[in-house]
Amino acid sequence: MTTIDKAPTVQSQRAGTGTRGTRILGTLTIVSMVWLIAFGLGFSPADRDQQEAVRIMYVHVPTIWIAYLAFVVTAVASGFYLFKKSLGWDRLAGASAEVGTVFVALTLIVGALWGRLTWGVFWQWDARLTTTALLFVTYVGYLAVRRLGGTHEQRARRSAVIGLLAVLLIPLVHWSVRLWRSLHQEATVLDPDGDIDMDGLMLFSLFVGVIAFTLFYVWLMLHRTRVMAMEDMMEDRGLDEALASRRREAAMPDSEEN
Amino acid sequence: MVIFAFALDADSVLERVAPGLVWLATMFSLLVLVQRAFAIETDDGALDAMRVAGLDPRAIYFGKAMALAVELLILEVVLLFTAVILYRQTIPLDGVALLVLTLLTATCGLAFVGTLYGGLASGFKGRETLLPLLTLPAVAPVLIGATRAVESALGTAGAVVSDGWPWVGLLAVFAVAFGVGGSLAFGPLIDE
């Protein structure tokens, strides 16, 4: 894990988490986002039924895909932490959960807007929507557990256990919600991506969206894990450093005043 | 239960949603009970004492969960009878087996989840907010399953008894999953 959170050493004067790698990645992300905007808003055709509203898909689908990816990374990293006891894995899990939670929130907001346009309502008590909402709350809980305090090792172990419990919980929630809805099927719920024979250009735009958001995710993750490593280091060393500098000040009196 | 009647001021609505209200009341009581149970423990340092005494954390976990389950069961029975009296529910004879099994499985699930997160949140400043945040999404399957199963057992709104059995299956799977997961996780969580 030394490659992922390579924080600058205290001695180095360079402040920031950027390296050549992240800058290249960031540039690629911007380029692909521009590409996505061009394809999503420009080149791809409007839908037969949904007209222009279909363009929301190019954000909606990639964001939930990133959220799922992020939570899988959280779970895997949590498992690795419990085996390896290396804080790098814990920071990876935490950073991924943070990014994932933001992306689930984005998906829910964008999805609600899309729902208003195509279904006429912001929210349907559909199995997938309900599960996603509970997923969001579950990971907000996970992030709250990370903030409980204590040493880094305590935080890491607690959150790794909760991160793995969430993996146990998600299928149960999904199963129960599906069973709940299938018994109470009222109106026909439009499936958001039920278009099986999707237009080629639309599929390509969606693909561009997934690529762009995946690059964005990796870029965010690199920076976030490095910031977390720095935070941890600051907590560990911050007081010592402050005391040392204060003592240095006290050791050379009157040098500033005169 | 009386307060719910003020919010849903129509007899037919109350009769329709009575099973859900019973479980909603149970769920909120769970939060209070868990907090109370662990407040007593942490005040006296009893959890640490038991750990020092060399008890298996799994034994502590199951012990606390069983105590919580007994409290919850008593509460649920009282709530059900309140629903019978206030919300005009009837308990048909052929639904009794389903009802009893639902109460048992749902209570085990609730107690396992409550004990696990209660142990985690105990001793921290923000536990009043942390506990509902962790517990409520986790017990959502129990709320769904137990409500539907009790609806079937009581015959609310034309539900039939046979509909209730898949829900009991879900509740049982939930209880087993959290029983196993919780007993494994409890040790690392309280061991600080």
Short mmCIF file of C-alpha atoms in Angstrom, two decimals:
data_model
loop_
_atom_site.label_atom_id
_atom_site.label_comp_id
_atom_site.label_asym_id
_atom_site.label_seq_id
_atom_site.Cartn_x
_atom_site.Cartn_y
_atom_site.Cartn_z
CA MET A 1 0.00 0.00 0.00
CA THR A 2 2.97 2.31 -0.04
CA THR A 3 2.24 3.35 -3.57
CA ILE A 4 -1.31 4.46 -2.93
CA ASP A 5 -0.84 6.76 -0.01
CA LYS A 6 2.57 8.14 -0.55
CA ALA A 7 2.29 11.27 1.55
CA PRO A 8 4.98 13.86 1.23
CA THR A 9 7.43 13.70 4.08
CA VAL A 10 7.41 16.40 6.69
CA GLN A 11 10.72 17.76 5.46
CA SER A 12 9.58 18.32 1.91
CA GLN A 13 8.32 21.81 1.28
CA ARG A 14 5.82 20.82 -1.40
CA ALA A 15 2.31 21.15 -0.02
CA GLY A 16 -0.37 19.10 -1.76
CA THR A 17 -1.22 15.62 -2.85
CA GLY A 18 -0.65 16.00 -6.57
CA THR A 19 2.00 14.04 -8.38
CA ARG A 20 2.77 13.67 -12.04
CA GLY A 21 0.55 10.59 -12.13
CA THR A 22 -2.50 12.32 -10.68
CA ARG A 23 -2.03 15.33 -12.93
CA ILE A 24 -2.02 13.13 -16.02
CA LEU A 25 -5.03 11.27 -14.66
CA GLY A 26 -6.79 14.53 -13.87
CA THR A 27 -6.20 15.82 -17.37
CA LEU A 28 -7.54 12.59 -18.82
CA THR A 29 -10.60 12.92 -16.59
CA ILE A 30 -11.29 16.44 -17.83
CA VAL A 31 -10.84 15.38 -21.44
CA SER A 32 -13.21 12.45 -21.04
CA MET A 33 -15.76 14.61 -19.23
CA VAL A 34 -15.70 17.09 -22.12
CA TRP A 35 -16.12 14.12 -24.43
CA LEU A 36 -19.05 12.93 -22.34
CA ILE A 37 -20.70 16.35 -22.50
CA ALA A 38 -20.23 16.43 -26.25
CA PHE A 39 -21.71 12.98 -26.73
CA GLY A 40 -24.32 13.18 -23.97
CA LEU A 41 -25.70 16.59 -24.86
CA GLY A 42 -24.78 16.79 -28.52
CA PHE A 43 -24.14 13.76 -30.66
CA SER A 44 -26.44 11.19 -29.05
CA PRO A 45 -30.02 11.21 -30.31
CA ALA A 46 -33.10 12.05 -28.24
CA ASP A 47 -35.21 9.11 -27.16
CA ARG A 48 -38.42 8.18 -28.94
CA ASP A 49 -40.47 8.15 -25.73
CA GLN A 50 -38.48 10.20 -23.28
CA GLN A 51 -37.16 12.80 -25.75
CA GLU A 52 -34.36 14.90 -24.29
CA ALA A 53 -34.81 13.57 -20.76
CA VAL A 54 -32.97 10.41 -21.71
CA ARG A 55 -29.70 12.32 -21.55
CA ILE A 56 -29.86 12.16 -17.74
CA MET A 57 -28.96 8.48 -18.15
CA TYR A 58 -25.37 9.40 -19.08
CA VAL A 59 -24.89 10.73 -15.54
CA HIS A 60 -27.31 8.54 -13.63
CA VAL A 61 -25.97 5.14 -14.69
CA PRO A 62 -22.23 5.95 -14.34
CA THR A 63 -22.72 7.46 -10.86
CA ILE A 64 -24.46 4.38 -9.46
CA TRP A 65 -21.88 2.15 -11.11
CA ILE A 66 -19.12 4.11 -9.41
CA ALA A 67 -20.99 3.91 -6.11
CA TYR A 68 -21.22 0.11 -6.36
CA LEU A 69 -17.56 -0.09 -7.34
CA ALA A 70 -16.64 2.14 -4.41
CA PHE A 71 -18.53 0.00 -1.90
CA VAL A 72 -16.98 -3.18 -3.25
CA VAL A 73 -13.57 -1.55 -2.83
CA THR A 74 -14.53 -0.58 0.73
CA ALA A 75 -15.52 -4.13 1.57
CA VAL A 76 -12.42 -5.71 0.02
CA ALA A 77 -10.12 -3.18 1.66
CA SER A 78 -11.86 -3.76 5.02
CA GLY A 79 -11.25 -7.48 4.68
CA PHE A 80 -7.61 -6.90 3.78
CA TYR A 81 -7.18 -4.61 6.76
CA LEU A 82 -8.38 -7.33 9.14
CA PHE A 83 -5.80 -9.72 7.69
CA LYS A 84 -2.85 -7.42 7.11
CA LYS A 85 -3.43 -4.79 9.82
CA SER A 86 -1.98 -2.14 7.57
CA LEU A 87 -3.58 1.30 7.93
CA GLY A 88 -3.24 1.90 4.22
CA TRP A 89 -6.07 -0.55 3.60
CA ASP A 90 -8.20 1.23 6.19
CA ARG A 91 -7.66 4.59 4.52
CA LEU A 92 -8.49 3.06 1.15
CA ALA A 93 -11.75 1.67 2.59
CA GLY A 94 -12.65 5.00 4.18
CA ALA A 95 -11.87 7.09 1.12
CA SER A 96 -13.81 4.73 -1.11
CA ALA A 97 -16.84 4.83 1.19
CA GLU A 98 -16.77 8.62 1.21
CA VAL A 99 -16.66 8.85 -2.56
CA GLY A 100 -19.28 6.11 -2.87
CA THR A 101 -21.68 7.87 -0.50
CA VAL A 102 -21.40 11.10 -2.46
CA PHE A 103 -22.07 9.24 -5.69
CA VAL A 104 -25.11 7.41 -4.27
CA ALA A 105 -26.48 10.76 -3.17
CA LEU A 106 -25.87 12.09 -6.69
CA THR A 107 -27.61 9.08 -8.19
CA LEU A 108 -30.63 9.54 -5.93
CA ILE A 109 -30.92 13.26 -6.69
CA VAL A 110 -30.43 12.86 -10.43
CA GLY A 111 -32.72 9.83 -10.43
CA ALA A 112 -35.46 11.75 -8.64
CA LEU A 113 -35.27 14.49 -11.27
CA TRP A 114 -35.36 11.92 -14.03
CA GLY A 115 -38.29 10.18 -12.36
CA ARG A 116 -40.22 13.45 -12.25
CA LEU A 117 -39.68 13.87 -15.98
CA THR A 118 -40.48 10.35 -17.12
CA TRP A 119 -42.73 8.82 -14.44
CA GLY A 120 -44.28 12.09 -13.29
CA VAL A 121 -43.19 11.55 -9.69
CA PHE A 122 -39.94 12.16 -7.83
CA TRP A 123 -40.03 8.88 -5.96
CA GLN A 124 -41.45 5.42 -6.51
CA TRP A 125 -41.44 2.81 -3.77
CA ASP A 126 -39.77 0.51 -6.20
CA ALA A 127 -37.41 -2.22 -5.01
CA ARG A 128 -34.32 -0.76 -6.59
CA LEU A 129 -34.96 2.79 -5.38
CA THR A 130 -35.71 1.70 -1.85
CA THR A 131 -32.60 -0.45 -1.65
CA THR A 132 -30.48 2.41 -2.95
CA ALA A 133 -31.87 4.79 -0.33
CA LEU A 134 -31.10 2.30 2.45
CA LEU A 135 -27.64 1.77 0.95
CA PHE A 136 -27.01 5.48 1.27
CA VAL A 137 -28.08 5.57 4.93
CA THR A 138 -26.00 2.47 5.72
CA TYR A 139 -22.82 4.07 4.43
CA VAL A 140 -23.57 7.37 6.16
CA GLY A 141 -23.60 5.21 9.30
CA TYR A 142 -20.28 3.69 8.31
CA LEU A 143 -18.76 7.15 7.88
CA ALA A 144 -20.15 8.17 11.28
CA VAL A 145 -18.42 5.14 12.84
CA ARG A 146 -15.14 6.26 11.29
CA ARG A 147 -15.47 9.56 13.14
CA LEU A 148 -15.93 8.01 16.59
CA GLY A 149 -12.41 8.80 17.68
CA GLY A 150 -9.76 6.78 19.42
CA THR A 151 -6.49 5.63 17.93
CA HIS A 152 -6.03 4.94 14.24
CA GLU A 153 -6.00 1.20 14.91
CA GLN A 154 -9.28 1.38 16.87
CA ARG A 155 -10.88 3.38 14.08
CA ALA A 156 -9.56 0.96 11.48
CA ARG A 157 -10.80 -2.19 13.22
CA ARG A 158 -14.21 -0.76 14.07
CA SER A 159 -14.84 0.52 10.58
CA ALA A 160 -13.51 -2.65 8.95
CA VAL A 161 -16.03 -4.71 10.92
CA ILE A 162 -18.86 -2.32 10.05
CA GLY A 163 -17.73 -2.26 6.42
CA LEU A 164 -17.98 -6.04 6.25
CA LEU A 165 -21.32 -6.10 8.09
CA ALA A 166 -22.69 -3.74 5.47
CA VAL A 167 -21.87 -6.36 2.85
CA LEU A 168 -23.93 -8.84 4.87
CA LEU A 169 -26.74 -6.34 5.19
CA ILE A 170 -27.10 -5.18 1.60
CA PRO A 171 -28.30 -8.51 0.09
CA LEU A 172 -30.74 -8.97 2.99
CA VAL A 173 -32.17 -5.50 2.48
CA HIS A 174 -32.38 -6.03 -1.24
CA TRP A 175 -34.09 -9.39 -0.86
CA SER A 176 -36.66 -8.11 1.63
CA VAL A 177 -37.46 -5.04 -0.39
CA ARG A 178 -37.92 -7.07 -3.56
CA LEU A 179 -40.23 -9.49 -1.80
CA TRP A 180 -42.11 -6.54 -0.35
CA ARG A 181 -42.63 -4.91 -3.72
CA SER A 182 -43.40 -8.03 -5.68
CA LEU A 183 -46.36 -8.73 -3.41
CA HIS A 184 -47.59 -5.18 -3.67
CA GLN A 185 -47.12 -4.55 -7.35
CA GLU A 186 -49.52 -1.76 -8.21
CA ALA A 187 -48.85 0.32 -11.27
CA THR A 188 -46.38 -0.80 -13.87
CA VAL A 189 -43.13 0.82 -12.92
CA LEU A 190 -41.16 1.96 -15.88
CA ASP A 191 -37.80 0.34 -15.84
CA PRO A 192 -35.25 3.12 -16.19
CA ASP A 193 -32.94 1.19 -18.49
CA GLY A 194 -35.44 -1.19 -20.01
CA ASP A 195 -34.37 -0.13 -23.50
CA ILE A 196 -32.80 -3.36 -24.59
CA ASP A 197 -32.44 -2.38 -28.21
CA MET A 198 -30.57 0.77 -27.31
CA ASP A 199 -29.37 3.02 -30.03
CA GLY A 200 -25.70 2.45 -30.85
CA LEU A 201 -24.68 6.04 -30.29
CA MET A 202 -26.56 6.11 -27.00
CA LEU A 203 -24.77 3.00 -25.82
CA PHE A 204 -21.47 4.55 -26.83
CA SER A 205 -22.27 7.77 -24.93
CA LEU A 206 -23.11 5.71 -21.87
CA PHE A 207 -19.81 3.92 -22.26
CA VAL A 208 -18.01 7.26 -22.42
CA GLY A 209 -19.82 8.27 -19.25
CA VAL A 210 -18.69 5.15 -17.41
CA ILE A 211 -15.09 5.70 -18.49
CA ALA A 212 -15.15 9.38 -17.51
CA PHE A 213 -16.63 8.74 -14.09
CA THR A 214 -14.29 5.81 -13.42
CA LEU A 215 -11.27 8.02 -14.15
CA PHE A 216 -12.79 10.65 -11.88
CA TYR A 217 -13.21 8.05 -9.13
CA VAL A 218 -9.60 6.89 -9.35
CA TRP A 219 -8.39 10.48 -9.30
CA LEU A 220 -10.52 11.31 -6.26
CA MET A 221 -9.37 8.15 -4.50
CA LEU A 222 -5.68 8.89 -4.99
CA HIS A 223 -6.05 12.36 -3.56
CA ARG A 224 -8.35 11.36 -0.74
CA THR A 225 -6.18 8.50 0.50
CA ARG A 226 -3.15 10.77 0.44
CA VAL A 227 -4.99 13.48 2.35
CA MET A 228 -6.08 10.85 4.88
CA ALA A 229 -2.51 9.63 5.25
CA MET A 230 -1.44 13.20 5.90
CA GLU A 231 -4.24 13.68 8.41
CA ASP A 232 -3.19 10.57 10.27
CA MET A 233 0.43 11.66 10.19
CA MET A 234 -0.51 15.10 11.42
CA GLU A 235 -2.45 13.63 14.31
CA ASP A 236 0.49 11.40 15.17
CA ARG A 237 3.19 13.95 14.82
CA GLY A 238 1.33 17.23 15.06
CA LEU A 239 1.76 17.70 18.79
CA ASP A 240 5.40 16.62 18.79
CA GLU A 241 6.17 19.00 15.97
CA ALA A 242 4.37 21.87 17.63
CA LEU A 243 6.17 21.25 20.92
CA ALA A 244 9.52 20.99 19.20
CA SER A 245 9.06 24.23 17.32
CA ARG A 246 7.83 25.96 20.46
CA ARG A 247 10.92 24.78 22.32
CA ARG A 248 13.14 26.02 19.50
CA GLU A 249 11.47 29.40 19.80
CA ALA A 250 12.01 29.44 23.54
CA ALA A 251 15.64 28.40 23.15
CA MET A 252 16.57 31.51 21.18
CA PRO A 253 15.03 34.39 23.09
CA ASP A 254 14.82 37.97 21.90
CA SER A 255 16.00 37.10 18.41
CA GLU A 256 12.81 38.45 16.90
CA GLU A 257 12.15 41.37 19.19
CA ASN A 258 15.52 43.10 18.85
CA MET B 1 -50.29 3.37 20.46
CA VAL B 2 -52.81 6.00 21.53
CA ILE B 3 -50.72 8.75 19.93
CA PHE B 4 -50.71 6.89 16.60
CA ALA B 5 -54.51 7.01 16.65
CA PHE B 6 -54.39 10.81 16.82
CA ALA B 7 -52.16 10.99 13.75
CA LEU B 8 -54.23 8.52 11.72
CA ASP B 9 -57.66 9.74 12.62
CA ALA B 10 -59.82 7.19 10.85
CA ASP B 11 -60.90 3.83 12.17
CA SER B 12 -60.49 1.97 8.89
CA VAL B 13 -56.96 3.31 8.44
CA LEU B 14 -56.00 2.23 11.93
CA GLU B 15 -57.35 -1.26 11.42
CA ARG B 16 -55.46 -1.53 8.15
CA VAL B 17 -52.07 -0.41 9.49
CA ALA B 18 -52.25 -1.90 12.99
CA PRO B 19 -49.55 -4.60 12.44
CA GLY B 20 -47.16 -2.00 11.08
CA LEU B 21 -47.78 0.27 14.05
CA VAL B 22 -47.05 -2.58 16.47
CA TRP B 23 -43.65 -3.13 14.84
CA LEU B 24 -42.91 0.56 14.55
CA ALA B 25 -43.50 0.94 18.28
CA THR B 26 -41.29 -2.11 18.90
CA MET B 27 -38.52 -0.66 16.77
CA PHE B 28 -38.39 2.63 18.60
CA SER B 29 -38.54 0.82 21.91
CA LEU B 30 -35.59 -1.26 20.75
CA LEU B 31 -33.45 1.89 20.51
CA VAL B 32 -34.40 2.94 24.03
CA LEU B 33 -33.91 -0.56 25.45
CA VAL B 34 -30.49 -0.99 23.83
CA GLN B 35 -29.29 2.35 25.06
CA ARG B 36 -30.53 1.60 28.55
CA ALA B 37 -28.98 -1.87 28.56
CA PHE B 38 -25.54 -0.62 27.59
CA ALA B 39 -25.72 2.51 29.74
CA ILE B 40 -26.06 0.24 32.79
CA GLU B 41 -23.10 -1.82 31.63
CA THR B 42 -20.76 1.06 30.91
CA ASP B 43 -21.66 2.97 34.08
CA ASP B 44 -20.31 0.15 36.19
CA GLY B 45 -17.62 -0.91 33.73
CA ALA B 46 -19.35 -4.29 33.71
CA LEU B 47 -18.37 -5.08 30.10
CA ASP B 48 -14.70 -4.57 30.91
CA ALA B 49 -15.08 -6.61 34.09
CA MET B 50 -16.56 -9.52 32.16
CA ARG B 51 -13.76 -9.32 29.62
CA VAL B 52 -11.20 -9.31 32.41
CA ALA B 53 -12.94 -12.32 33.94
CA GLY B 54 -12.05 -14.16 30.74
CA LEU B 55 -15.54 -14.57 29.34
CA ASP B 56 -15.83 -15.30 25.65
CA PRO B 57 -17.12 -12.16 23.89
CA ARG B 58 -19.50 -14.42 21.99
CA ALA B 59 -21.02 -15.54 25.28
CA ILE B 60 -21.44 -11.93 26.37
CA TYR B 61 -23.01 -11.12 23.04
CA PHE B 62 -25.54 -13.95 23.14
CA GLY B 63 -26.29 -13.27 26.79
CA LYS B 64 -27.07 -9.64 26.17
CA ALA B 65 -29.05 -10.47 23.04
CA MET B 66 -31.17 -13.01 24.94
CA ALA B 67 -31.91 -10.53 27.71
CA LEU B 68 -32.90 -7.96 25.13
CA ALA B 69 -35.03 -10.52 23.28
CA VAL B 70 -37.00 -11.38 26.43
CA GLU B 71 -37.71 -7.71 27.09
CA LEU B 72 -38.77 -7.19 23.50
CA LEU B 73 -41.02 -10.25 23.48
CA ILE B 74 -42.92 -9.09 26.55
CA LEU B 75 -43.29 -5.67 24.98
CA GLU B 76 -44.54 -7.12 21.69
CA VAL B 77 -47.18 -9.24 23.41
CA VAL B 78 -48.42 -6.21 25.31
CA LEU B 79 -48.46 -4.14 22.12
CA LEU B 80 -50.36 -6.84 20.25
CA PHE B 81 -53.05 -6.99 22.89
CA THR B 82 -53.24 -3.22 22.83
CA ALA B 83 -53.77 -3.45 19.09
CA VAL B 84 -56.52 -6.02 19.63
CA ILE B 85 -58.30 -3.71 22.06
CA LEU B 86 -57.65 -0.28 20.57
CA TYR B 87 -57.39 -1.06 16.86
CA ARG B 88 -60.07 -3.78 16.78
CA GLN B 89 -57.78 -6.58 15.61
CA THR B 90 -58.75 -10.22 15.97
CA ILE B 91 -56.37 -13.14 16.27
CA PRO B 92 -57.79 -16.09 14.31
CA LEU B 93 -56.86 -19.54 15.59
CA ASP B 94 -55.17 -20.73 12.39
CA GLY B 95 -52.85 -17.72 12.48
CA VAL B 96 -51.52 -18.38 15.96
CA ALA B 97 -48.61 -20.59 14.88
CA LEU B 98 -47.52 -18.04 12.28
CA LEU B 99 -47.86 -15.25 14.80
CA VAL B 100 -45.76 -16.98 17.44
CA LEU B 101 -43.01 -17.90 14.97
CA THR B 102 -42.98 -14.39 13.56
CA LEU B 103 -42.61 -12.89 17.01
CA LEU B 104 -39.75 -15.24 17.87
CA THR B 105 -37.73 -14.85 14.65
CA ALA B 106 -38.27 -11.10 14.36
CA THR B 107 -37.34 -10.58 18.01
CA CYS B 108 -34.13 -12.59 17.63
CA GLY B 109 -33.15 -10.51 14.59
CA LEU B 110 -33.89 -7.25 16.38
CA ALA B 111 -32.03 -8.31 19.50
CA PHE B 112 -28.93 -9.39 17.54
CA VAL B 113 -28.75 -6.14 15.59
CA GLY B 114 -29.48 -4.03 18.65
CA THR B 115 -26.85 -5.74 20.80
CA LEU B 116 -24.20 -5.49 18.11
CA TYR B 117 -24.61 -1.80 17.38
CA GLY B 118 -25.39 -0.99 20.99
CA GLY B 119 -22.07 -2.51 22.02
CA LEU B 120 -20.32 -0.51 19.32
CA ALA B 121 -21.95 2.80 20.17
CA SER B 122 -21.76 2.45 23.95
CA GLY B 123 -19.27 4.69 25.66
CA PHE B 124 -19.17 7.27 22.89
CA LYS B 125 -20.50 10.79 23.05
CA GLY B 126 -22.71 10.73 19.98
CA ARG B 127 -24.37 7.39 20.71
CA GLU B 128 -27.89 8.81 20.81
CA THR B 129 -27.56 9.76 17.16
CA LEU B 130 -25.21 6.99 16.07
CA LEU B 131 -27.39 4.14 17.31
CA PRO B 132 -30.52 4.97 15.25
CA LEU B 133 -28.35 5.77 12.23
CA LEU B 134 -26.80 2.30 12.33
CA THR B 135 -29.78 0.33 13.61
CA LEU B 136 -32.72 1.60 11.61
CA PRO B 137 -31.42 0.77 8.12
CA ALA B 138 -30.24 -2.58 9.43
CA VAL B 139 -33.63 -3.56 10.83
CA ALA B 140 -35.57 -2.40 7.77
CA PRO B 141 -35.90 -6.03 6.54
CA VAL B 142 -37.33 -7.03 9.94
CA LEU B 143 -39.86 -4.21 9.84
CA ILE B 144 -40.98 -5.22 6.36
CA GLY B 145 -41.05 -8.95 7.01
CA ALA B 146 -42.62 -8.87 10.46
CA THR B 147 -45.32 -6.43 9.41
CA ARG B 148 -46.37 -8.55 6.42
CA ALA B 149 -46.28 -11.77 8.42
CA VAL B 150 -48.41 -10.35 11.21
CA GLU B 151 -50.83 -8.94 8.65
CA SER B 152 -51.22 -12.46 7.30
CA ALA B 153 -51.60 -13.97 10.75
CA LEU B 154 -54.25 -11.49 11.81
CA GLY B 155 -55.95 -11.48 8.44
CA THR B 156 -55.60 -7.71 8.10
CA ALA B 157 -57.15 -6.37 4.89
CA GLY B 158 -57.91 -9.81 3.54
CA ALA B 159 -54.40 -11.24 3.85
CA VAL B 160 -54.27 -15.04 4.14
CA VAL B 161 -52.14 -17.07 6.51
CA SER B 162 -50.20 -18.90 3.80
CA ASP B 163 -48.81 -15.58 2.52
CA GLY B 164 -46.99 -15.10 5.79
CA TRP B 165 -44.60 -18.06 5.66
CA PRO B 166 -42.05 -16.68 3.15
CA TRP B 167 -41.71 -13.68 5.44
CA VAL B 168 -40.96 -15.90 8.42
CA GLY B 169 -38.25 -17.49 6.26
CA LEU B 170 -36.77 -14.07 5.59
CA LEU B 171 -36.89 -13.21 9.29
CA ALA B 172 -35.18 -16.49 10.19
CA VAL B 173 -32.40 -15.95 7.64
CA PHE B 174 -31.93 -12.43 8.96
CA ALA B 175 -31.73 -13.62 12.56
CA VAL B 176 -29.22 -16.36 11.73
CA ALA B 177 -27.09 -14.05 9.57
CA PHE B 178 -26.88 -11.38 12.22
CA GLY B 179 -26.47 -13.93 14.99
CA VAL B 180 -23.40 -15.36 13.28
CA GLY B 181 -22.08 -12.03 12.00
CA GLY B 182 -22.70 -10.33 15.31
CA SER B 183 -21.03 -12.99 17.42
CA LEU B 184 -17.93 -12.77 15.23
CA ALA B 185 -17.89 -8.98 15.16
CA PHE B 186 -18.75 -8.28 18.79
CA GLY B 187 -15.36 -9.30 20.18
CA PRO B 188 -13.28 -6.94 18.02
CA LEU B 189 -15.82 -4.15 18.53
CA ILE B 190 -15.87 -4.04 22.32
CA ASP B 191 -12.23 -5.03 22.73
CA GLU B 192 -10.67 -1.58 22.98
#
